Amino acid sequence: MKEIADQNFFRYCLLALIYSGPPTAIALKFLQAPYGKHNRTGWGPTLSPPLAWFLMESPTLWLSLLLFPFGRHFLNPKSLLLFSPYLLHYFHRTIIYPLRLLRSSSPSKKGFPISVAAMAFTFNLFNAYIQARYVSHYKNDYEVQWFWWRFIVGSVIFVTGMWINITSDRTLVRLKKEHYGVYVIPRGGLFEFVSCPNYFGEVVEWFGWGVMTWSWPGIGFFLYTCSNLIPRAHASHIWYNDKFRAEYPKTRKAVIPFVF
């Protein structure tokens, strides 16, 4: 009975992840989360951005590490290897990225709304459960011959996306530091093709995760990432064009080079 209850709970969580994508995309066409360049008042008290990022991303590490030992595949080296890219991404996002923000902070930096951080914390708690529980317990094809091909191809895609994401974020953080929090037009690399290569990199990452896991949890997370980041990238693209007008390169797309 306990196993059946756990299976049902996992299934309902997975369905919620998959079906939450479309309403998220629709909502973000009309209302952007008020942080970064979209920061605005009216969302309650705020935290420093480095602390907010650390707190809201942290469930991806501590909950995953708490859940993993309870999975039937905990001692399977393939499950540990498969989950390592997920942990690598979130170690960077939870630890390294906030430290980089902290070093670049300026007195004019605006706060991060606690309400938005709380929503992100809740999603990360929810998604960490799905991804960790699937890889450690419910995935049942570790021994199929395609496992290594999927893992290798997915890893190449994932690492490529992570490199794009990290280098683009590093450029944005550096520009904020150099210009004391004032936004300027980013130049170089994929910024010559899209306004938000950091979001493009993260979309590529989780597409790679979907290939690696070859699963509905992986695909669901990829689709949710698209639903969340592509509308935000489009809003940022409009923001850049409105702010810099004729100075902003007209050939740049929002998030996908040469396409959108």
Coordinates of C-alpha atoms in Angstrom, one line a residue:
M1 CA 0.0 0.0 0.0
K2 CA 2.8 2.4 0.9
E3 CA 4.5 1.7 -2.5
I4 CA 1.2 2.3 -4.4
A5 CA 0.6 5.6 -2.5
D6 CA 4.1 6.7 -3.4
Q7 CA 3.6 5.8 -7.1
N8 CA 0.3 7.7 -7.2
F9 CA 1.9 10.8 -5.5
F10 CA 4.8 10.7 -7.9
R11 CA 2.4 10.3 -10.9
Y12 CA 0.2 13.3 -9.8
C13 CA 3.3 15.4 -9.3
L14 CA 4.6 14.5 -12.8
L15 CA 1.3 15.3 -14.4
A16 CA 1.2 18.7 -12.6
L17 CA 4.7 19.5 -13.9
I18 CA 3.7 18.6 -17.5
Y19 CA 0.4 20.5 -17.4
S20 CA 1.7 23.6 -15.6
G21 CA 3.8 24.6 -18.7
P22 CA 1.0 26.1 -20.9
P23 CA -0.6 28.2 -18.2
T24 CA 2.8 29.5 -17.1
A25 CA 3.7 30.6 -20.6
I26 CA 0.3 32.3 -21.0
A27 CA 0.6 34.1 -17.7
L28 CA 4.2 35.3 -18.5
K29 CA 2.9 36.9 -21.7
F30 CA 1.1 39.4 -19.5
L31 CA 3.1 39.5 -16.2
Q32 CA 6.8 39.2 -15.8
A33 CA 8.4 38.2 -12.5
P34 CA 9.7 41.5 -11.0
Y35 CA 13.4 40.9 -10.7
G36 CA 16.5 41.9 -12.7
K37 CA 15.7 44.4 -15.5
H38 CA 11.9 43.8 -14.8
N39 CA 12.2 44.8 -11.2
R40 CA 9.3 47.0 -10.0
T41 CA 7.6 47.9 -6.7
G42 CA 4.4 46.4 -5.3
W43 CA 5.6 42.9 -4.6
G44 CA 6.3 43.2 -0.9
P45 CA 9.5 43.0 1.1
T46 CA 12.8 42.1 -0.6
L47 CA 16.0 40.2 0.0
S48 CA 19.4 40.8 -1.4
P49 CA 19.6 39.0 -4.8
P50 CA 22.6 36.7 -3.8
L51 CA 20.7 35.5 -0.7
A52 CA 17.4 35.1 -2.6
W53 CA 19.1 33.0 -5.3
F54 CA 20.8 30.8 -2.7
L55 CA 17.6 30.2 -0.7
M56 CA 15.2 29.6 -3.6
E57 CA 17.6 27.2 -5.5
S58 CA 18.7 25.3 -2.4
P59 CA 16.0 22.6 -2.4
T60 CA 17.5 21.2 -5.6
L61 CA 20.6 20.2 -3.6
W62 CA 19.4 19.3 -0.1
L63 CA 16.1 17.7 -1.0
S64 CA 17.7 15.7 -3.8
L65 CA 20.5 14.5 -1.5
L66 CA 17.9 13.6 1.2
L67 CA 15.7 11.6 -1.3
F68 CA 18.3 9.8 -3.3
P69 CA 19.4 7.2 -0.6
F70 CA 15.8 6.0 -0.3
G71 CA 15.7 5.0 -4.0
R72 CA 16.1 1.4 -5.1
H73 CA 18.8 2.5 -7.6
F74 CA 20.8 4.4 -5.0
L75 CA 23.7 2.0 -5.2
N76 CA 23.6 1.7 -9.0
P77 CA 26.6 3.7 -10.4
K78 CA 24.5 4.5 -13.5
S79 CA 21.9 6.3 -11.4
L80 CA 24.5 8.3 -9.6
L81 CA 26.2 9.2 -12.9
L82 CA 23.0 10.1 -14.5
F83 CA 22.0 12.5 -11.7
S84 CA 25.4 14.2 -11.5
P85 CA 24.7 16.8 -14.3
Y86 CA 21.5 17.9 -12.5
L87 CA 23.5 18.4 -9.3
L88 CA 26.3 20.1 -11.1
H89 CA 23.9 22.7 -12.6
Y90 CA 22.3 23.4 -9.3
F91 CA 25.5 23.5 -7.4
H92 CA 26.6 26.3 -9.7
R93 CA 23.2 28.0 -9.5
T94 CA 22.9 27.7 -5.7
I95 CA 26.5 28.3 -4.6
I96 CA 28.7 29.8 -7.3
Y97 CA 26.2 32.1 -9.0
P98 CA 25.1 33.9 -5.7
L99 CA 28.8 34.3 -4.7
R100 CA 29.5 35.9 -8.1
L101 CA 26.5 38.2 -7.6
L102 CA 27.7 39.0 -4.1
R103 CA 31.1 40.1 -5.4
S104 CA 29.6 42.3 -8.0
S105 CA 26.9 43.9 -5.8
S106 CA 26.7 47.7 -5.9
P107 CA 24.9 50.0 -3.5
S108 CA 22.2 50.7 -6.2
K109 CA 21.3 47.1 -6.7
K110 CA 17.6 46.5 -6.1
G111 CA 16.2 43.8 -3.9
F112 CA 14.7 40.5 -5.0
P113 CA 11.0 40.2 -3.9
I114 CA 10.5 37.5 -1.2
S115 CA 7.2 36.6 -2.8
V116 CA 8.9 35.6 -6.0
A117 CA 11.7 33.8 -4.2
A118 CA 9.1 31.8 -2.3
M119 CA 7.3 30.8 -5.5
A120 CA 10.7 29.7 -7.0
F121 CA 11.5 27.8 -3.8
T122 CA 8.2 25.9 -4.0
F123 CA 8.8 25.0 -7.7
N124 CA 12.3 23.8 -7.0
L125 CA 11.1 21.7 -4.1
F126 CA 8.5 20.2 -6.3
N127 CA 10.8 19.6 -9.3
A128 CA 13.7 18.3 -7.2
Y129 CA 11.3 15.6 -5.8
I130 CA 10.3 14.5 -9.3
Q131 CA 13.7 14.4 -10.8
A132 CA 15.5 12.8 -7.8
R133 CA 12.8 10.3 -7.2
Y134 CA 12.6 9.3 -10.8
V135 CA 16.3 8.8 -11.3
S136 CA 16.9 7.1 -7.9
H137 CA 13.8 4.9 -7.8
Y138 CA 11.4 4.8 -10.8
K139 CA 13.6 4.7 -13.8
N140 CA 13.7 1.1 -14.9
D141 CA 15.8 1.1 -18.1
Y142 CA 19.4 1.3 -16.8
E143 CA 20.3 -1.9 -18.4
V144 CA 19.0 -1.3 -21.9
Q145 CA 21.6 -1.0 -24.6
W146 CA 20.6 2.5 -25.5
F147 CA 21.4 3.9 -22.0
W148 CA 25.0 4.9 -22.8
W149 CA 24.1 6.4 -26.2
R150 CA 21.4 8.5 -24.6
F151 CA 23.6 9.5 -21.7
I152 CA 26.6 10.5 -24.0
V153 CA 24.5 12.5 -26.5
G154 CA 22.5 14.1 -23.7
S155 CA 25.6 15.0 -21.8
V156 CA 27.2 16.7 -24.8
I157 CA 24.0 18.8 -25.3
F158 CA 23.8 19.5 -21.5
V159 CA 27.4 20.6 -21.1
T160 CA 27.1 22.8 -24.2
G161 CA 24.0 24.5 -22.8
M162 CA 25.6 24.9 -19.4
W163 CA 28.7 26.5 -20.9
I164 CA 26.5 29.0 -22.8
N165 CA 24.4 29.7 -19.7
I166 CA 27.4 30.3 -17.4
T167 CA 29.5 32.4 -19.8
S168 CA 26.5 34.5 -20.7
D169 CA 25.6 35.1 -17.0
R170 CA 29.2 35.9 -16.3
T171 CA 29.1 38.6 -19.0
L172 CA 26.0 40.1 -17.6
V173 CA 27.3 40.1 -14.0
R174 CA 30.6 41.7 -15.2
L175 CA 28.8 44.4 -17.1
K176 CA 26.7 45.3 -14.1
K177 CA 29.8 45.5 -11.9
E178 CA 31.7 47.6 -14.5
H179 CA 28.8 50.0 -15.0
Y180 CA 27.7 50.2 -11.3
G181 CA 24.4 48.4 -11.9
V182 CA 23.4 50.5 -15.0
Y183 CA 22.3 48.3 -17.9
V184 CA 24.2 48.5 -21.1
I185 CA 24.0 46.6 -24.4
P186 CA 25.8 43.3 -24.0
R187 CA 28.3 42.5 -26.8
G188 CA 30.2 39.4 -27.9
G189 CA 29.6 35.7 -28.2
L190 CA 26.0 34.7 -28.6
F191 CA 24.9 38.2 -27.5
E192 CA 25.5 39.1 -31.1
F193 CA 22.7 36.8 -32.1
V194 CA 20.2 36.8 -29.3
S195 CA 19.3 39.1 -26.4
C196 CA 19.2 36.3 -23.8
P197 CA 21.8 33.6 -24.5
N198 CA 21.8 32.7 -20.8
Y199 CA 18.2 31.6 -21.2
F200 CA 18.9 29.8 -24.5
G201 CA 21.8 28.0 -22.7
E202 CA 19.5 26.8 -19.9
V203 CA 16.8 25.6 -22.4
V204 CA 19.6 23.6 -24.2
E205 CA 20.7 22.2 -20.9
W206 CA 17.4 20.8 -20.0
F207 CA 16.8 19.5 -23.5
G208 CA 20.0 17.5 -22.9
W209 CA 18.6 16.3 -19.6
G210 CA 15.5 15.1 -21.3
V211 CA 17.7 13.1 -23.7
M212 CA 19.9 11.7 -20.9
T213 CA 17.0 10.5 -18.8
W214 CA 14.7 9.7 -21.8
S215 CA 11.7 10.2 -19.6
W216 CA 8.6 12.1 -19.0
P217 CA 10.1 13.8 -15.9
G218 CA 13.0 15.0 -18.1
I219 CA 10.8 16.1 -20.9
G220 CA 8.4 17.8 -18.5
F221 CA 11.1 19.8 -17.0
F222 CA 12.4 20.8 -20.4
L223 CA 8.9 21.9 -21.5
Y224 CA 8.4 23.9 -18.3
T225 CA 11.8 25.6 -18.7
C226 CA 10.7 26.6 -22.2
S227 CA 7.4 27.9 -20.9
N228 CA 9.1 29.9 -18.2
L229 CA 12.2 31.3 -19.9
I230 CA 11.2 31.9 -23.5
P231 CA 8.4 34.4 -22.6
R232 CA 10.8 36.1 -20.2
A233 CA 13.5 36.3 -22.9
H234 CA 10.9 37.8 -25.3
A235 CA 10.0 40.4 -22.6
S236 CA 13.7 41.2 -22.1
H237 CA 14.2 41.5 -25.8
I238 CA 11.4 44.1 -26.0
W239 CA 12.9 45.8 -22.9
Y240 CA 16.3 46.2 -24.6
N241 CA 14.7 47.5 -27.8
D242 CA 12.6 50.0 -25.8
K243 CA 15.5 51.2 -23.7
F244 CA 18.2 51.5 -26.4
R245 CA 16.0 52.0 -29.4
A246 CA 18.1 52.7 -32.5
E247 CA 21.3 51.7 -30.8
Y248 CA 20.1 48.1 -30.2
P249 CA 21.1 45.7 -33.0
K250 CA 18.1 44.9 -35.1
T251 CA 19.3 41.6 -36.2
R252 CA 19.2 40.1 -32.7
K253 CA 16.5 37.6 -31.9
A254 CA 15.1 37.1 -28.4
V255 CA 16.4 33.7 -27.4
I256 CA 16.9 31.2 -30.3
P257 CA 19.5 32.3 -32.8
F258 CA 18.1 33.2 -36.3
V259 CA 14.7 31.9 -35.3
F260 CA 13.0 33.8 -32.4

